[in-house]
Short mmCIF file of C-alpha atoms and ligand atoms in Angstrom, two decimals:
data_model
loop_
_atom_site.label_atom_id
_atom_site.label_comp_id
_atom_site.label_asym_id
_atom_site.label_seq_id
_atom_site.Cartn_x
_atom_site.Cartn_y
_atom_site.Cartn_z
CA MET A 1 -0.03 0.04 0.02
CA ILE A 2 1.57 3.29 -0.99
CA THR A 3 0.59 6.30 1.07
CA LYS A 4 0.00 9.93 -0.16
CA GLU A 5 3.15 10.98 1.79
CA ARG A 6 5.27 8.64 -0.39
CA ILE A 7 3.56 9.91 -3.57
CA LYS A 8 4.31 13.33 -2.72
CA ALA A 9 7.90 12.50 -1.72
CA LEU A 10 8.33 10.70 -5.27
CA ALA A 11 6.86 13.73 -6.98
CA GLN A 12 9.22 15.91 -5.38
CA GLU A 13 12.19 13.58 -6.38
CA VAL A 14 10.99 13.87 -10.00
CA GLY A 15 11.08 17.59 -9.57
CA PHE A 16 7.45 18.66 -9.15
CA HIS A 17 7.13 21.73 -7.12
CA THR A 18 3.68 20.95 -5.48
CA CYS A 19 1.75 17.89 -5.16
CA GLY A 20 -1.76 17.17 -3.62
CA ILE A 21 -4.32 14.64 -3.73
CA ALA A 22 -8.14 15.16 -4.72
CA ILE A 23 -11.16 13.03 -5.10
CA PRO A 24 -12.58 12.95 -8.56
CA LYS A 25 -15.95 14.30 -8.12
CA PRO A 26 -17.96 17.06 -9.87
CA PHE A 27 -17.59 20.91 -9.09
CA PRO A 28 -21.24 21.94 -8.90
CA GLU A 29 -20.38 25.63 -8.29
CA ALA A 30 -17.56 25.96 -11.02
CA GLU A 31 -19.50 24.15 -13.58
CA VAL A 32 -22.56 26.38 -13.12
CA ALA A 33 -20.14 29.15 -13.37
CA LEU A 34 -18.70 27.62 -16.57
CA ARG A 35 -22.00 27.32 -18.13
CA GLU A 36 -23.02 30.86 -17.24
CA TRP A 37 -19.69 32.13 -18.47
CA SER A 38 -20.00 30.50 -21.96
CA SER A 39 -23.79 31.24 -22.30
CA GLN A 40 -22.89 34.75 -21.98
CA GLY A 41 -20.50 34.43 -24.92
CA LYS A 42 -17.39 35.17 -22.82
CA HIS A 43 -15.40 32.11 -24.15
CA GLY A 44 -15.26 33.86 -27.47
CA GLU A 45 -14.47 31.27 -30.33
CA MET A 46 -13.40 28.57 -27.87
CA LYS A 47 -16.33 26.37 -28.92
CA TYR A 48 -14.99 23.34 -27.05
CA LEU A 49 -15.84 25.05 -23.82
CA GLU A 50 -19.64 24.89 -24.70
CA ASN A 51 -20.03 21.25 -24.58
CA TYR A 52 -17.89 20.77 -21.32
CA GLU A 53 -20.58 18.69 -19.56
CA GLU A 54 -20.82 16.15 -22.48
CA ARG A 55 -16.99 16.03 -22.82
CA LYS A 56 -16.61 15.49 -19.09
CA ASN A 57 -19.34 12.64 -18.87
CA GLN A 58 -17.59 10.92 -21.89
CA PHE A 59 -14.07 11.30 -20.31
CA TRP A 60 -14.85 9.94 -16.85
CA LYS A 61 -16.83 7.08 -18.42
CA LYS A 62 -13.63 5.63 -19.59
CA PHE A 63 -12.29 5.42 -15.95
CA PRO A 64 -14.71 3.56 -13.87
CA ASP A 65 -11.89 2.71 -11.48
CA ALA A 66 -10.77 6.23 -10.82
CA LYS A 67 -10.28 6.58 -7.17
CA SER A 68 -8.03 9.72 -6.71
CA VAL A 69 -6.27 12.41 -8.63
CA ILE A 70 -2.63 13.32 -7.95
CA VAL A 71 -2.49 17.01 -8.70
CA LEU A 72 0.92 18.41 -9.57
CA GLY A 73 2.12 22.05 -10.01
CA VAL A 74 5.25 23.14 -11.90
CA ASN A 75 6.72 26.63 -11.14
CA TYR A 76 7.65 28.06 -14.51
CA PHE A 77 8.76 31.51 -13.34
CA SER A 78 12.12 32.71 -14.44
CA ARG A 79 13.50 36.24 -14.87
CA ASP A 80 14.38 37.96 -18.18
CA ILE A 81 17.73 37.53 -19.57
CA SER A 82 17.30 39.79 -22.69
CA SER A 83 17.55 43.41 -21.84
CA PRO A 84 16.40 45.99 -22.02
CA HIS A 85 13.02 44.59 -21.79
CA PRO A 86 10.09 46.30 -23.28
CA SER A 87 7.98 45.92 -20.23
CA LEU A 88 6.24 49.31 -20.48
CA PRO A 89 3.72 50.23 -23.12
CA PRO A 90 5.42 50.59 -26.49
CA GLN A 91 7.20 53.92 -27.05
CA ARG A 92 5.76 55.27 -30.28
CA GLY A 93 8.32 55.87 -32.93
CA GLU A 94 11.07 54.44 -31.12
CA GLY A 95 11.77 51.77 -33.59
CA LYS A 96 11.88 48.70 -31.45
CA VAL A 97 10.78 45.82 -33.72
CA VAL A 98 10.46 43.16 -31.14
CA GLY A 99 7.31 41.54 -29.49
CA ARG A 100 6.90 40.07 -26.20
CA VAL A 101 6.05 36.62 -25.47
CA ALA A 102 4.14 35.39 -22.35
CA ARG A 103 6.40 33.61 -19.78
CA TYR A 104 4.68 30.33 -20.17
CA ALA A 105 5.88 30.02 -23.74
CA TRP A 106 9.37 31.04 -23.36
CA GLY A 107 10.91 27.62 -23.10
CA GLU A 108 10.01 24.14 -24.60
CA ASP A 109 6.35 23.22 -24.90
CA TYR A 110 5.38 22.40 -21.15
CA HIS A 111 2.95 19.64 -22.34
CA LYS A 112 5.97 17.72 -23.54
CA VAL A 113 8.18 18.53 -20.72
CA ILE A 114 5.55 17.51 -18.14
CA ALA A 115 4.74 14.26 -20.11
CA ARG A 116 8.36 13.06 -19.73
CA LYS A 117 8.29 13.80 -15.94
CA PHE A 118 4.93 12.04 -15.82
CA ASP A 119 6.63 8.83 -17.19
CA LEU A 120 9.25 8.97 -14.44
CA LEU A 121 6.72 9.49 -11.78
CA LYS A 122 4.36 6.62 -12.85
CA GLU A 123 7.45 4.35 -13.06
CA LYS A 124 8.40 5.01 -9.42
CA ILE A 125 4.80 4.73 -8.05
CA ARG A 126 4.24 1.36 -9.80
CA ALA A 127 7.51 0.10 -8.41
CA GLU A 128 6.48 1.00 -4.98
CA ALA A 129 2.90 0.10 -5.08
CA GLY A 130 3.77 -3.43 -6.47
CA TYR A 131 1.00 -3.65 -9.10
CA ASP A 132 0.26 -2.29 -12.54
CA VAL A 133 -1.36 1.06 -11.22
CA GLN A 134 -3.65 2.54 -13.70
CA PHE A 135 -2.99 6.34 -14.73
CA GLU A 136 -4.42 8.68 -17.09
CA SER A 137 -2.61 11.94 -17.51
CA ALA A 138 -3.96 15.29 -18.10
CA VAL A 139 -2.40 18.82 -18.88
CA ASP A 140 -4.68 21.56 -20.35
CA THR A 141 -6.51 19.53 -22.93
CA LYS A 142 -8.78 17.28 -20.82
CA PRO A 143 -12.41 18.32 -19.65
CA ILE A 144 -11.09 19.05 -16.16
CA LEU A 145 -11.43 22.33 -14.41
CA GLU A 146 -7.70 22.30 -13.35
CA ARG A 147 -7.74 25.30 -11.26
CA ALA A 148 -10.77 24.18 -9.08
CA LEU A 149 -9.12 20.85 -8.82
CA ALA A 150 -5.84 22.35 -7.61
CA GLN A 151 -7.80 24.38 -4.97
CA ARG A 152 -9.40 21.03 -3.95
CA ALA A 153 -6.00 19.50 -3.54
CA GLY A 154 -4.83 22.37 -1.33
CA PHE A 155 -2.40 24.08 -3.63
CA GLY A 156 -3.96 27.55 -3.13
CA PHE A 157 -6.99 29.78 -4.19
CA ILE A 158 -8.46 31.16 -7.31
CA GLY A 159 -7.38 34.83 -7.57
CA LYS A 160 -9.35 37.71 -9.09
CA GLN A 161 -7.41 37.18 -12.42
CA THR A 162 -8.91 33.74 -12.34
CA GLN A 163 -5.49 31.90 -11.98
CA LEU A 164 -4.73 29.64 -9.12
CA LEU A 165 -2.52 31.42 -6.67
CA SER A 166 -0.09 29.42 -4.63
CA LEU A 167 1.14 31.05 -1.43
CA GLN A 168 4.61 29.64 -2.34
CA PHE A 169 4.75 29.95 -6.15
CA GLY A 170 2.20 32.74 -6.88
CA PRO A 171 0.34 32.54 -10.07
CA TRP A 172 3.31 31.02 -12.08
CA LEU A 173 2.28 27.44 -11.67
CA PHE A 174 1.45 24.94 -14.52
CA LEU A 175 -1.26 22.46 -13.23
CA ALA A 176 -1.12 18.85 -14.22
CA GLU A 177 -2.99 15.75 -13.10
CA LEU A 178 -2.53 12.02 -12.88
CA ILE A 179 -5.93 10.23 -12.45
CA THR A 180 -5.35 6.81 -10.84
CA ASP A 181 -7.00 3.73 -9.39
CA LEU A 182 -5.05 4.23 -6.24
CA GLU A 183 -6.98 4.75 -2.96
CA LEU A 184 -5.39 7.82 -1.47
CA GLU A 185 -6.37 10.06 1.32
CA ALA A 186 -7.50 13.43 0.01
CA ASP A 187 -5.90 16.79 1.15
CA GLU A 188 -8.00 19.56 2.62
CA PRO A 189 -9.14 22.22 0.04
CA PHE A 190 -7.44 25.43 0.38
CA GLN A 191 -9.41 28.39 1.70
CA GLY A 192 -8.13 32.02 0.78
CA SER A 193 -8.84 35.05 -1.24
CA CYS A 194 -7.18 38.16 -2.58
CA GLY A 195 -8.89 40.32 0.10
CA THR A 196 -9.16 43.84 -1.15
CA CYS A 197 -6.33 43.55 -3.56
CA ARG A 198 -7.68 44.50 -7.16
CA LEU A 199 -4.38 45.27 -9.02
CA CYS A 200 -5.06 42.83 -11.69
CA ILE A 201 -8.48 44.08 -12.33
CA ASP A 202 -7.05 47.72 -12.59
CA GLU A 203 -4.01 46.99 -14.48
CA CYS A 204 -5.56 44.60 -17.28
CA PRO A 205 -4.97 46.87 -20.35
CA THR A 206 -8.23 45.70 -21.86
CA GLN A 207 -10.31 45.63 -18.76
CA ALA A 208 -10.95 41.79 -19.38
CA ILE A 209 -11.24 40.80 -15.78
CA GLU A 210 -14.75 41.54 -14.32
CA GLU A 211 -15.66 42.31 -10.80
CA SER A 212 -18.06 39.34 -10.91
CA GLY A 213 -15.13 36.85 -10.80
CA TYR A 214 -15.24 36.22 -14.54
CA LEU A 215 -12.71 36.84 -17.23
CA ASP A 216 -14.18 38.15 -20.51
CA ALA A 217 -11.90 36.07 -22.76
CA ARG A 218 -12.95 38.12 -25.80
CA LYS A 219 -11.01 41.12 -24.32
CA CYS A 220 -8.16 39.03 -22.74
CA ILE A 221 -4.83 39.68 -24.75
CA ALA A 222 -3.89 36.00 -24.01
CA TYR A 223 -7.06 34.74 -25.78
CA LEU A 224 -6.93 37.40 -28.67
CA THR A 225 -3.14 36.59 -29.63
CA ILE A 226 -3.51 32.68 -29.00
CA GLU A 227 -7.02 31.26 -29.28
CA HIS A 228 -8.76 33.88 -31.42
CA LYS A 229 -8.62 32.94 -35.03
CA THR A 230 -10.10 35.81 -36.79
CA GLU A 231 -9.68 39.54 -36.80
CA ILE A 232 -8.69 41.38 -33.73
CA PRO A 233 -11.33 43.94 -32.83
CA ILE A 234 -10.10 47.50 -33.93
CA GLU A 235 -10.83 49.00 -30.66
CA LEU A 236 -8.70 46.46 -28.84
CA ARG A 237 -5.59 46.64 -31.06
CA SER A 238 -3.83 49.53 -29.48
CA LYS A 239 -4.38 48.11 -26.00
CA ILE A 240 -2.50 44.92 -27.05
CA GLY A 241 0.83 47.09 -26.89
CA ASN A 242 3.74 44.76 -27.73
CA TRP A 243 2.26 41.46 -26.65
CA VAL A 244 2.71 39.19 -29.77
CA PHE A 245 1.96 35.96 -28.12
CA GLY A 246 0.07 35.64 -24.87
CA CYS A 247 -0.04 38.25 -22.09
CA ASP A 248 1.31 38.21 -18.35
CA GLU A 249 0.02 41.61 -17.16
CA CYS A 250 -2.35 40.27 -14.58
CA LEU A 251 0.20 37.82 -13.26
CA THR A 252 3.08 40.52 -13.13
CA VAL A 253 1.09 42.73 -11.11
CA CYS A 254 0.02 40.23 -8.57
CA PRO A 255 1.66 40.90 -5.18
CA TYR A 256 2.76 37.24 -5.08
CA THR A 257 5.06 37.67 -7.88
CA ALA A 258 7.47 39.90 -5.92
CA LYS A 259 8.19 36.67 -3.81
CA GLN A 260 8.47 34.34 -6.59
CA LYS A 261 11.18 31.84 -6.74
CA GLU A 262 12.98 30.98 -10.11
CA THR A 263 12.23 27.63 -11.64
CA ASP A 264 14.77 24.82 -11.57
CA TRP A 265 13.44 23.35 -14.71
CA PRO A 266 15.79 24.63 -17.38
CA GLU A 267 13.54 23.33 -20.16
CA LEU A 268 11.04 26.08 -19.27
CA THR A 269 13.45 28.99 -19.35
CA GLU A 270 14.38 31.47 -22.17
CA LYS A 271 17.55 29.42 -23.13
CA SER A 272 15.35 26.38 -24.04
CA GLY A 273 12.84 28.05 -26.61
CA VAL A 274 11.97 31.34 -28.28
CA GLY A 275 12.58 33.41 -25.08
CA SER A 276 10.69 36.50 -24.01
CA GLN A 277 11.01 38.48 -27.24
CA VAL A 278 10.61 37.62 -31.03
CA ASP A 279 11.92 39.68 -33.93
CA LEU A 280 8.80 40.77 -35.60
CA LEU A 281 10.27 41.45 -38.92
CA LYS A 282 11.91 37.90 -39.13
CA LEU A 283 8.54 36.41 -38.61
CA PHE A 284 7.43 37.71 -41.91
CA GLU A 285 10.34 35.70 -43.47
CA ILE A 286 8.62 32.36 -42.74
CA LYS A 287 6.81 31.74 -46.07
CA SER A 288 4.88 28.59 -45.51
CA ASN A 289 2.85 26.80 -42.99
CA ARG A 290 5.32 24.06 -43.02
CA GLU A 291 8.29 26.24 -42.39
CA TYR A 292 6.28 27.83 -39.58
CA GLU A 293 5.37 24.41 -37.87
CA GLU A 294 8.93 23.28 -38.34
CA LYS A 295 10.17 26.47 -36.60
CA PHE A 296 7.91 26.38 -33.66
CA GLN A 297 7.22 22.58 -33.21
CA LYS A 298 9.01 22.55 -29.76
CA SER A 299 7.41 25.79 -28.54
CA PRO A 300 3.93 26.63 -27.03
CA ILE A 301 3.81 29.18 -29.91
CA SER A 302 2.75 26.23 -32.17
CA ARG A 303 -0.80 26.58 -30.62
CA ALA A 304 -1.28 29.66 -32.96
CA ASN A 305 -0.79 29.15 -36.69
CA ARG A 306 1.27 31.36 -39.02
CA LYS A 307 -1.60 33.59 -40.09
CA GLN A 308 -2.49 34.32 -36.39
CA LEU A 309 1.11 35.05 -35.41
CA LEU A 310 1.64 37.35 -38.48
CA ARG A 311 -1.84 39.01 -37.62
CA ASN A 312 -0.43 39.58 -34.13
CA ALA A 313 2.91 40.88 -35.44
CA CYS A 314 1.08 43.54 -37.54
CA VAL A 315 -0.81 44.70 -34.55
CA VAL A 316 2.50 45.10 -32.51
CA LEU A 317 4.21 46.71 -35.52
CA GLY A 318 1.37 49.37 -35.78
CA ASN A 319 1.47 50.01 -32.08
CA LEU A 320 5.22 50.35 -31.95
CA GLY A 321 4.86 52.88 -34.94
CA SER A 322 8.25 51.81 -36.31
CA GLU A 323 8.98 53.17 -39.78
CA LYS A 324 11.48 50.49 -40.30
CA ALA A 325 8.63 48.11 -40.55
CA LEU A 326 6.92 49.64 -43.49
CA PRO A 327 8.73 47.79 -46.34
CA THR A 328 7.83 44.41 -44.75
CA LEU A 329 4.16 45.44 -43.99
CA LYS A 330 3.81 46.63 -47.66
CA LYS A 331 4.92 43.15 -48.79
CA ALA A 332 2.53 41.62 -46.43
CA LEU A 333 -0.32 43.38 -48.53
CA ASN A 334 0.37 40.63 -51.07
CA GLU A 335 -0.03 37.72 -48.69
CA SER A 336 -2.85 35.24 -49.73
CA SER A 337 -4.43 35.47 -46.30
CA ALA A 338 -7.01 38.30 -46.10
CA LEU A 339 -6.47 38.26 -42.28
CA ILE A 340 -2.84 39.23 -42.69
CA ARG A 341 -3.54 41.72 -45.35
CA GLU A 342 -6.26 43.50 -43.33
CA HIS A 343 -3.90 43.73 -40.20
CA ALA A 344 -0.92 44.84 -42.30
CA ARG A 345 -3.08 47.58 -43.81
CA TRP A 346 -4.12 48.73 -40.39
CA ALA A 347 -0.47 48.83 -39.22
CA ILE A 348 0.72 50.85 -42.13
CA GLU A 349 -2.03 53.34 -41.51
CA GLN A 350 -0.93 53.62 -37.86
CA ILE A 351 2.64 54.29 -38.71
CA GLN A 352 1.79 56.69 -41.51
CA ASN A 353 -0.52 58.72 -39.07
CA LEU A 354 2.31 58.93 -36.79
CA ILE A 355 4.65 60.10 -39.47
CA SER A 356 2.30 62.79 -40.59
CA SER A 357 1.65 63.87 -36.99
CA LYS A 358 5.45 64.60 -36.71
CA ALA A 359 5.69 66.39 -40.00
C1 B12 B 401 -9.51 28.13 -21.74
C2 B12 B 401 -8.27 28.46 -21.06
C3 B12 B 401 -7.74 29.82 -21.16
C4 B12 B 401 -8.55 30.85 -21.86
C5 B12 B 401 -9.73 31.27 -20.90
C6 B12 B 401 -9.05 31.63 -19.37
C7 B12 B 401 -10.08 31.65 -18.38
N1 B12 B 401 -9.92 32.48 -17.35
O1 B12 B 401 -10.94 30.74 -18.27
C8 B12 B 401 -7.52 32.08 -22.17
C9 B12 B 401 -6.95 31.77 -23.63
C10 B12 B 401 -7.88 33.39 -21.96
C11 B12 B 401 -6.41 31.50 -21.20
C12 B12 B 401 -5.52 32.31 -20.80
C13 B12 B 401 -4.37 32.07 -19.89
N2 B12 B 401 -4.11 30.88 -19.44
CO1 B12 B 401 -5.28 29.30 -19.69
N3 B12 B 401 -6.47 27.82 -19.85
C14 B12 B 401 -7.51 27.42 -20.22
C15 B12 B 401 -7.88 25.97 -19.96
C16 B12 B 401 -7.45 25.15 -21.26
C17 B12 B 401 -9.42 25.82 -19.75
C18 B12 B 401 -10.01 26.88 -18.72
C19 B12 B 401 -11.51 26.75 -18.51
O2 B12 B 401 -12.07 25.65 -18.66
N4 B12 B 401 -11.95 27.97 -18.60
C20 B12 B 401 -13.33 28.28 -18.47
C21 B12 B 401 -13.65 28.91 -17.03
C22 B12 B 401 -15.12 29.45 -16.81
O3 B12 B 401 -13.41 27.95 -16.20
P1 B12 B 401 -12.64 28.15 -14.92
O4 B12 B 401 -12.07 29.65 -14.92
O5 B12 B 401 -11.62 27.23 -14.81
O6 B12 B 401 -13.67 28.06 -13.81
C23 B12 B 401 -13.57 28.88 -12.71
C24 B12 B 401 -14.75 29.72 -12.40
O7 B12 B 401 -15.77 29.08 -12.79
C25 B12 B 401 -14.47 30.03 -11.05
N5 B12 B 401 -15.76 29.90 -10.22
C26 B12 B 401 -15.96 28.78 -9.46
N6 B12 B 401 -17.15 28.95 -8.99
C27 B12 B 401 -17.67 30.23 -9.22
C28 B12 B 401 -18.67 30.91 -8.83
C29 B12 B 401 -18.99 32.09 -9.36
C30 B12 B 401 -20.14 32.82 -8.93
C31 B12 B 401 -18.12 32.75 -10.33
C32 B12 B 401 -18.33 33.95 -10.71
C33 B12 B 401 -16.91 31.99 -10.72
C34 B12 B 401 -16.71 30.76 -10.04
O8 B12 B 401 -13.75 29.01 -10.56
C35 B12 B 401 -13.53 28.14 -11.53
C36 B12 B 401 -12.40 27.38 -11.37
O9 B12 B 401 -11.14 28.05 -11.37
C37 B12 B 401 -7.10 25.64 -18.73
C38 B12 B 401 -6.50 24.24 -18.53
C39 B12 B 401 -7.76 23.53 -17.90
N7 B12 B 401 -8.11 22.48 -18.40
O10 B12 B 401 -8.33 23.94 -16.75
C40 B12 B 401 -5.75 26.77 -19.03
C41 B12 B 401 -5.18 27.30 -17.66
C42 B12 B 401 -6.19 27.88 -16.75
N8 B12 B 401 -4.36 28.33 -18.32
C43 B12 B 401 -3.35 28.68 -17.65
C44 B12 B 401 -2.44 29.86 -18.07
C45 B12 B 401 -1.05 29.60 -17.59
C46 B12 B 401 -2.94 30.87 -18.77
C47 B12 B 401 -2.18 32.22 -19.08
C48 B12 B 401 -1.43 32.68 -17.87
C49 B12 B 401 -1.30 32.14 -20.34
C50 B12 B 401 -0.72 33.37 -20.72
N9 B12 B 401 0.20 33.90 -20.08
O11 B12 B 401 -1.08 33.87 -21.83
C51 B12 B 401 -3.40 33.10 -19.37
C52 B12 B 401 -4.06 33.71 -18.18
C53 B12 B 401 -5.20 34.61 -18.51
C54 B12 B 401 -6.22 34.75 -17.31
N10 B12 B 401 -6.11 35.76 -16.45
O12 B12 B 401 -6.95 33.62 -17.03
C55 B12 B 401 -3.02 27.66 -16.57
C56 B12 B 401 -3.27 28.28 -15.15
C57 B12 B 401 -2.39 27.95 -14.22
C58 B12 B 401 -2.87 28.55 -12.85
N11 B12 B 401 -1.82 28.76 -12.05
O13 B12 B 401 -3.85 28.96 -12.66
C59 B12 B 401 -4.04 26.45 -16.98
C60 B12 B 401 -4.69 25.84 -15.73
C61 B12 B 401 -3.29 25.55 -17.75
C62 B12 B 401 -2.22 24.60 -17.06
N12 B12 B 401 -2.63 23.36 -17.29
O14 B12 B 401 -1.46 25.03 -16.31
N13 B12 B 401 -6.57 30.33 -20.77
#
């Protein structure tokens, strides 16, 4: 019989930063909230969130023997090594032609990195349990409300920016789960709240975080630059600043970030991937989807396709107001994708307006 204390010790040996045990049972409150949220259209184009109930039922039917969930957390925080970092809103006309990448995407694709650690952990648990323990692993893609589950497993609480906040690791924690047929004692759910702090609500450039506790994904820069496939609403473009992929504003302002420890997983740091900034003009040198997929196959950036990333690059170039970008943007007017052409046209207009306002 393997105990939860042993499981936690093994998870730590493998390198996971937090580990807790939760019982696999529904989350009535969070599921009602999810239904309400999506019925108000706040999930934008993420259609898969509409049939969560059905997906969840199908998923759990496959594991009639599921007895517990080993919930794991990975600290992915590291400091910038590229300097100076354009952390402030873009300086118009200054000529910087880099876009910022959200921290979760600086290194290697975390799904793959965590999958390798899962294999090590499963092997260790099976060896100690003495039988062929059944596991189903999940990171992101399964119909599991991972933040609610992590709260149930005692990791921390859900903050106003809707992220799971750990007292030890702040909001910079990837969540991952191993569903298993092991009978394990569950941890106590964490009770906590942000209190009166509302920095994330006030500092979100697009006011995507609502007082009600919901995030309006349609306004969230992370959603707009990663999940949204079509045109970026004109009124939101200037607010995107220099974020070309994802956004960390609501995490960066969180007071817990000040105490954040750096990750000891080198795979998740700048050195192992695209890093904190990408050269926007170079992105336009990627001529085909195939070339794009090859370039970003190891990076979370592969979640967006070439069209989306060039669309985002146009928005950032327009916001930066860099004259240097004009020849590249003019060439982009010949792209076969109407999405890229429209955003390139917008960016050219922004830059030209800036030039004429200076004249
Ligand atoms: C879809 C999705 C997104 C969407 C929508 C985000 C959202 N807030 O829902 C977008 C694209 C915007 C997004 C962005 C990001 N994401 Co994301 N995302 C997901 C994904 C795949 C599903 C989340 C989901 O189901 N959302 C639907 C909403 C309604 O469900 P929910 O917020 O989980 O449900 C909560 C509410 O209902 C609330 N609640 C409960 N009861 C009640 C009652 C009332 C009355 C109310 C109002 C609310 C409420 O609590 C529930 C539990 O948290 C998860 C992985 C997963 N399977 O969970 C990752 C996940 C949440 N994302 C993650 C990350 C890292 C990010 C980004 C930081 C990436 C980036 N830098 O660009 C940003 C952060 C933006 C933000 N402030 O949320 C991590 C978060 C880790 C953590 N520590 O919390 C996750 C868990 C992935 C992972 N495996 O690590 N994401």
